[in-house]
PDB file of C-alpha atoms in Angstrom:
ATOM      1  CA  UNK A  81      12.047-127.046  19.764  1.00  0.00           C
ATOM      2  CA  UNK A  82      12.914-130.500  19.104  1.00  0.00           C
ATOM      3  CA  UNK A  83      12.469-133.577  16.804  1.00  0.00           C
ATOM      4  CA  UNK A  84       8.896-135.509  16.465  1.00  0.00           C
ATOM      5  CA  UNK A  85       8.900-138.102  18.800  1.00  0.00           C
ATOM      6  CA  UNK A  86       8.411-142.102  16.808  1.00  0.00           C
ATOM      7  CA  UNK A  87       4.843-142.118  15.340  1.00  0.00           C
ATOM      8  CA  UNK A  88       3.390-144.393  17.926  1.00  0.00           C
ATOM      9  CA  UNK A  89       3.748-142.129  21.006  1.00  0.00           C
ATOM     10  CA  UNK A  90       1.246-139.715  18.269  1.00  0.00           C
ATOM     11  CA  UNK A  91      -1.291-142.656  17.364  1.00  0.00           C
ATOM     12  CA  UNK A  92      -3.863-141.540  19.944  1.00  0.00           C
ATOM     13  CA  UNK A  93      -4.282-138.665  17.474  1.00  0.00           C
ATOM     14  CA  UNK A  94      -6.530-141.441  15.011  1.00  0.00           C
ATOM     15  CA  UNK A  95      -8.286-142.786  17.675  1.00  0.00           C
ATOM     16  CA  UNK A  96     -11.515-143.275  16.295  1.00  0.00           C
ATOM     17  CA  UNK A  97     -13.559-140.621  15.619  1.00  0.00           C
ATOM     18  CA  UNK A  98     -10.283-138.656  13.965  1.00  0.00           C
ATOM     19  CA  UNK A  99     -12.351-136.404  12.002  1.00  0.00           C
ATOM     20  CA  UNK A 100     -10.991-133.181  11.307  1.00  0.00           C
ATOM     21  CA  UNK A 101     -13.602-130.518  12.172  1.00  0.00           C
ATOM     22  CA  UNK A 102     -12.175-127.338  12.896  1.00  0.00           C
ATOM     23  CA  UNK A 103      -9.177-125.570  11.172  1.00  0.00           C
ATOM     24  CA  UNK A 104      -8.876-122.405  13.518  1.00  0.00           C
ATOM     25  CA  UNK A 105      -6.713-119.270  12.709  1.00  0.00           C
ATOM     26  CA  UNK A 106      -4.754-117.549  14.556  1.00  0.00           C
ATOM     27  CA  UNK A 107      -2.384-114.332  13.774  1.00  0.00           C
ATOM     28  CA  UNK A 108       0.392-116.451  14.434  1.00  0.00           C
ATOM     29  CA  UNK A 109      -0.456-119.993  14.591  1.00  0.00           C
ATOM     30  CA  UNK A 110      -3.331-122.983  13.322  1.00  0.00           C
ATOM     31  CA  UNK A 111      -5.380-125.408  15.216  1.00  0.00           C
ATOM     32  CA  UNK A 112      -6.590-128.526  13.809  1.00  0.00           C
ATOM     33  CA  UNK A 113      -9.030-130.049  15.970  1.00  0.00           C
ATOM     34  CA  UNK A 114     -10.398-133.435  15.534  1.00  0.00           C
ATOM     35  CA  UNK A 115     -13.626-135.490  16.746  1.00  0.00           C
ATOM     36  CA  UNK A 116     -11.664-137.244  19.112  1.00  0.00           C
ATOM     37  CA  UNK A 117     -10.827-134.383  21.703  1.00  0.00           C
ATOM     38  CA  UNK A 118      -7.487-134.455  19.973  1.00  0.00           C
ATOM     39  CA  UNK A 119      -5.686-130.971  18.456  1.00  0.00           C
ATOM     40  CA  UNK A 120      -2.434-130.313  16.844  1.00  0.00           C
ATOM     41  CA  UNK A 121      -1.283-126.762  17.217  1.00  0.00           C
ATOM     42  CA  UNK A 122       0.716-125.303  14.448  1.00  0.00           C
ATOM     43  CA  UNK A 123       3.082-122.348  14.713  1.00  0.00           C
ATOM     44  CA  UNK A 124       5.543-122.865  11.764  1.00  0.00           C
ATOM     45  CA  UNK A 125       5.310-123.895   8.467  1.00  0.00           C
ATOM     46  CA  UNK A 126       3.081-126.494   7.051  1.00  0.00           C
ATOM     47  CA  UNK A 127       2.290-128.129   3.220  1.00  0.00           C
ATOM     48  CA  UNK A 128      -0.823-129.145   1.930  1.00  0.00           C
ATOM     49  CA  UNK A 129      -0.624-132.198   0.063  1.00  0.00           C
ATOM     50  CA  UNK A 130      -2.997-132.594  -2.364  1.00  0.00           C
ATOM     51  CA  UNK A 131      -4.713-136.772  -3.549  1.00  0.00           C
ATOM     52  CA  UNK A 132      -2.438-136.085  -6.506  1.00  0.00           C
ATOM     53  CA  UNK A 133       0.502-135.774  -4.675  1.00  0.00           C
ATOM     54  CA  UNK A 134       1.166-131.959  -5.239  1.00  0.00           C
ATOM     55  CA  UNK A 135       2.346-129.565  -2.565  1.00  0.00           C
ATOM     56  CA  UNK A 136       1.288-126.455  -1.552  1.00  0.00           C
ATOM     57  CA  UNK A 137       3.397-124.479   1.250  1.00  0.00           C
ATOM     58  CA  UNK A 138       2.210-122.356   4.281  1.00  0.00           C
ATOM     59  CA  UNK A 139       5.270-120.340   5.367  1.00  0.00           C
ATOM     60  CA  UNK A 140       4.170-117.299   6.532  1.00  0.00           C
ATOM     61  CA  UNK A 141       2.384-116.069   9.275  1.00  0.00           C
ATOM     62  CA  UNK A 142      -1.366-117.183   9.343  1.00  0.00           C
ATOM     63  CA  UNK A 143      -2.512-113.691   9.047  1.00  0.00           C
ATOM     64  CA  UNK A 144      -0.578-113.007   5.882  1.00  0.00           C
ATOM     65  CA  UNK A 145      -1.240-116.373   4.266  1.00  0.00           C
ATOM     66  CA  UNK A 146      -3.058-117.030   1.039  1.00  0.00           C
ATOM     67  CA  UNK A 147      -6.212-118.812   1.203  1.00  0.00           C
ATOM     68  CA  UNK A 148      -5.826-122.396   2.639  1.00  0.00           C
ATOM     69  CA  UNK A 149      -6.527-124.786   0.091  1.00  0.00           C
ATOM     70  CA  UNK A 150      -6.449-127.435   2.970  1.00  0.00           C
ATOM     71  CA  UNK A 151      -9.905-126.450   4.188  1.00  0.00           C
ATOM     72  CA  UNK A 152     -10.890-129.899   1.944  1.00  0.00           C
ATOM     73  CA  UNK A 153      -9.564-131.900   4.593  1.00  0.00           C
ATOM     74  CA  UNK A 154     -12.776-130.909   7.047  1.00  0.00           C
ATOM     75  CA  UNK A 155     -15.011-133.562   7.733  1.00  0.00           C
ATOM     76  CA  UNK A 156     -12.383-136.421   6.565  1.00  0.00           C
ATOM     77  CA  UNK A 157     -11.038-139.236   9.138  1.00  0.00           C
ATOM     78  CA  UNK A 158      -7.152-138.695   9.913  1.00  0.00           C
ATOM     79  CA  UNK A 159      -6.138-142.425   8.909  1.00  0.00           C
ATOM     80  CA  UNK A 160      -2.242-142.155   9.078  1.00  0.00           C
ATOM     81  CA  UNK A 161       0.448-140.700  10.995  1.00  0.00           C
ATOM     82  CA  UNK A 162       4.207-140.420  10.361  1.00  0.00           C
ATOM     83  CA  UNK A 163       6.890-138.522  11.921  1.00  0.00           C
ATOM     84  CA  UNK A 164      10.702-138.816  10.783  1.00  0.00           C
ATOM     85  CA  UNK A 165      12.915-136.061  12.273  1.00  0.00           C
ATOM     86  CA  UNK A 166      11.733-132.659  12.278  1.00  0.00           C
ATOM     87  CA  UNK A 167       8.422-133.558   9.907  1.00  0.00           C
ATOM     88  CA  UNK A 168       4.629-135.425  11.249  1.00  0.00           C
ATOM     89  CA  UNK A 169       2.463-136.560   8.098  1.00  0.00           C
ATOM     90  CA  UNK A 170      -0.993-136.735   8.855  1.00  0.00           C
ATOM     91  CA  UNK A 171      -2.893-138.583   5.976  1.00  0.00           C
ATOM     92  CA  UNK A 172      -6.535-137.723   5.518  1.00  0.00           C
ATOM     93  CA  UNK A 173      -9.145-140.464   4.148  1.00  0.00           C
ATOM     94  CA  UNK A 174     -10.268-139.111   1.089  1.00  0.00           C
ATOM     95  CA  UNK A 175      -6.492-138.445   0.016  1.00  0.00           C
ATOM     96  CA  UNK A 176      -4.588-135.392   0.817  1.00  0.00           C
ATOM     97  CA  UNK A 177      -2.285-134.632   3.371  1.00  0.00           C
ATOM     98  CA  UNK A 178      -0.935-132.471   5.883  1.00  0.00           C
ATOM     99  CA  UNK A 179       3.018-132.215   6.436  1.00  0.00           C
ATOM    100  CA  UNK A 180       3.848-130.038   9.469  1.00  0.00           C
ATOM    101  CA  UNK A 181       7.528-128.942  10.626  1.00  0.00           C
ATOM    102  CA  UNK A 182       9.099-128.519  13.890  1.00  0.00           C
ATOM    103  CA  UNK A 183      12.907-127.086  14.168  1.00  0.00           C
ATOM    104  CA  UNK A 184      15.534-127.106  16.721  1.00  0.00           C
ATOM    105  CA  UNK A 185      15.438-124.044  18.567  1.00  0.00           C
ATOM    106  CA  UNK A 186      13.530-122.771  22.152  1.00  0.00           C
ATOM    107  CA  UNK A 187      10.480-122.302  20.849  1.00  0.00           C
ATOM    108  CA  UNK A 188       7.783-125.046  20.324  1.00  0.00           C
ATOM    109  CA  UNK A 189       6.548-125.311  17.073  1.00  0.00           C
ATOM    110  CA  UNK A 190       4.179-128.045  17.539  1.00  0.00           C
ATOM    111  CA  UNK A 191       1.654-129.188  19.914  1.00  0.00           C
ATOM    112  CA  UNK A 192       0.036-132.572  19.646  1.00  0.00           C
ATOM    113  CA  UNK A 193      -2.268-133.252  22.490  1.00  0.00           C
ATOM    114  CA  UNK A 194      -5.731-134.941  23.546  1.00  0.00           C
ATOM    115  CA  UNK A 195      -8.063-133.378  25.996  1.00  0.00           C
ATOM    116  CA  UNK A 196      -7.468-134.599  29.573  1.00  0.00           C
ATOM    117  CA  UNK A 197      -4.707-136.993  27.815  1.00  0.00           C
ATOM    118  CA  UNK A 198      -1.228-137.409  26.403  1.00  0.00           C
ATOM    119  CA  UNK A 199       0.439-134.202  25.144  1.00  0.00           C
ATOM    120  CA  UNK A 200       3.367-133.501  23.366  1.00  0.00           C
ATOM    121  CA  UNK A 201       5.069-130.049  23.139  1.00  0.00           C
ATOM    122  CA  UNK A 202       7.554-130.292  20.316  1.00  0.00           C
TER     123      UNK A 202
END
């Protein structure tokens, strides 16, 4: 739907606690939902990056994905964000990361949002 908006409009996503603990599947989209009451909605592709700086891509639909390697990142703090463009980094505190893609188009492909807070429909 549109670019990422500059990291720090996203920062209330590490508010303390930013522990991931949910990764919920949907046919046609992923939740991540953190400690904090924050959740990022995913509904086109995503990569896993591994601590050693390896990538492995999620570009299908959820239901006809291979088994997410990602589920590692459960129970870790989110300790960095990053957006530039159409890509959000979210960097995990044991290493690893998530790198997750919006587009132009008139669909959203991303929601970032806290419970009874900011959200962000991109």
């Amino acid at each position: 739907m549109y670019e990422f908006p500059p990291s720090e409009k996203l920062a209330f996503l590490l508010d303390e606690p930013a522990r991931l603990i949910q990764i919920a599947l949907n046919a046609a989209s992923l939740r991540l939902v953190f400690d904090n009451d924050c959740y990022v909605d995913v509904g086109l592709n995503m990569t896993y990056v591994r601590p050693d700086e390896t990538r492995v891509a999620y570009a299908k639909e959820w239901f006809a994905e291979k088994p997410l390697e990602f589920h590692v990142l459960l129970d870790q703090d989110a300790i960095s964000l990053e957006t530039d463009g159409l890509e959000m980094r979210i960097g995990f505190s044991r290493g690893g990361a998530l790198l997750i893609y919006s587009d132009i188009g008139p669909y959203e492909a991303v929601t970032v949002a806290k419970r009874g807070g900011p959200e962000f429909y991109i």
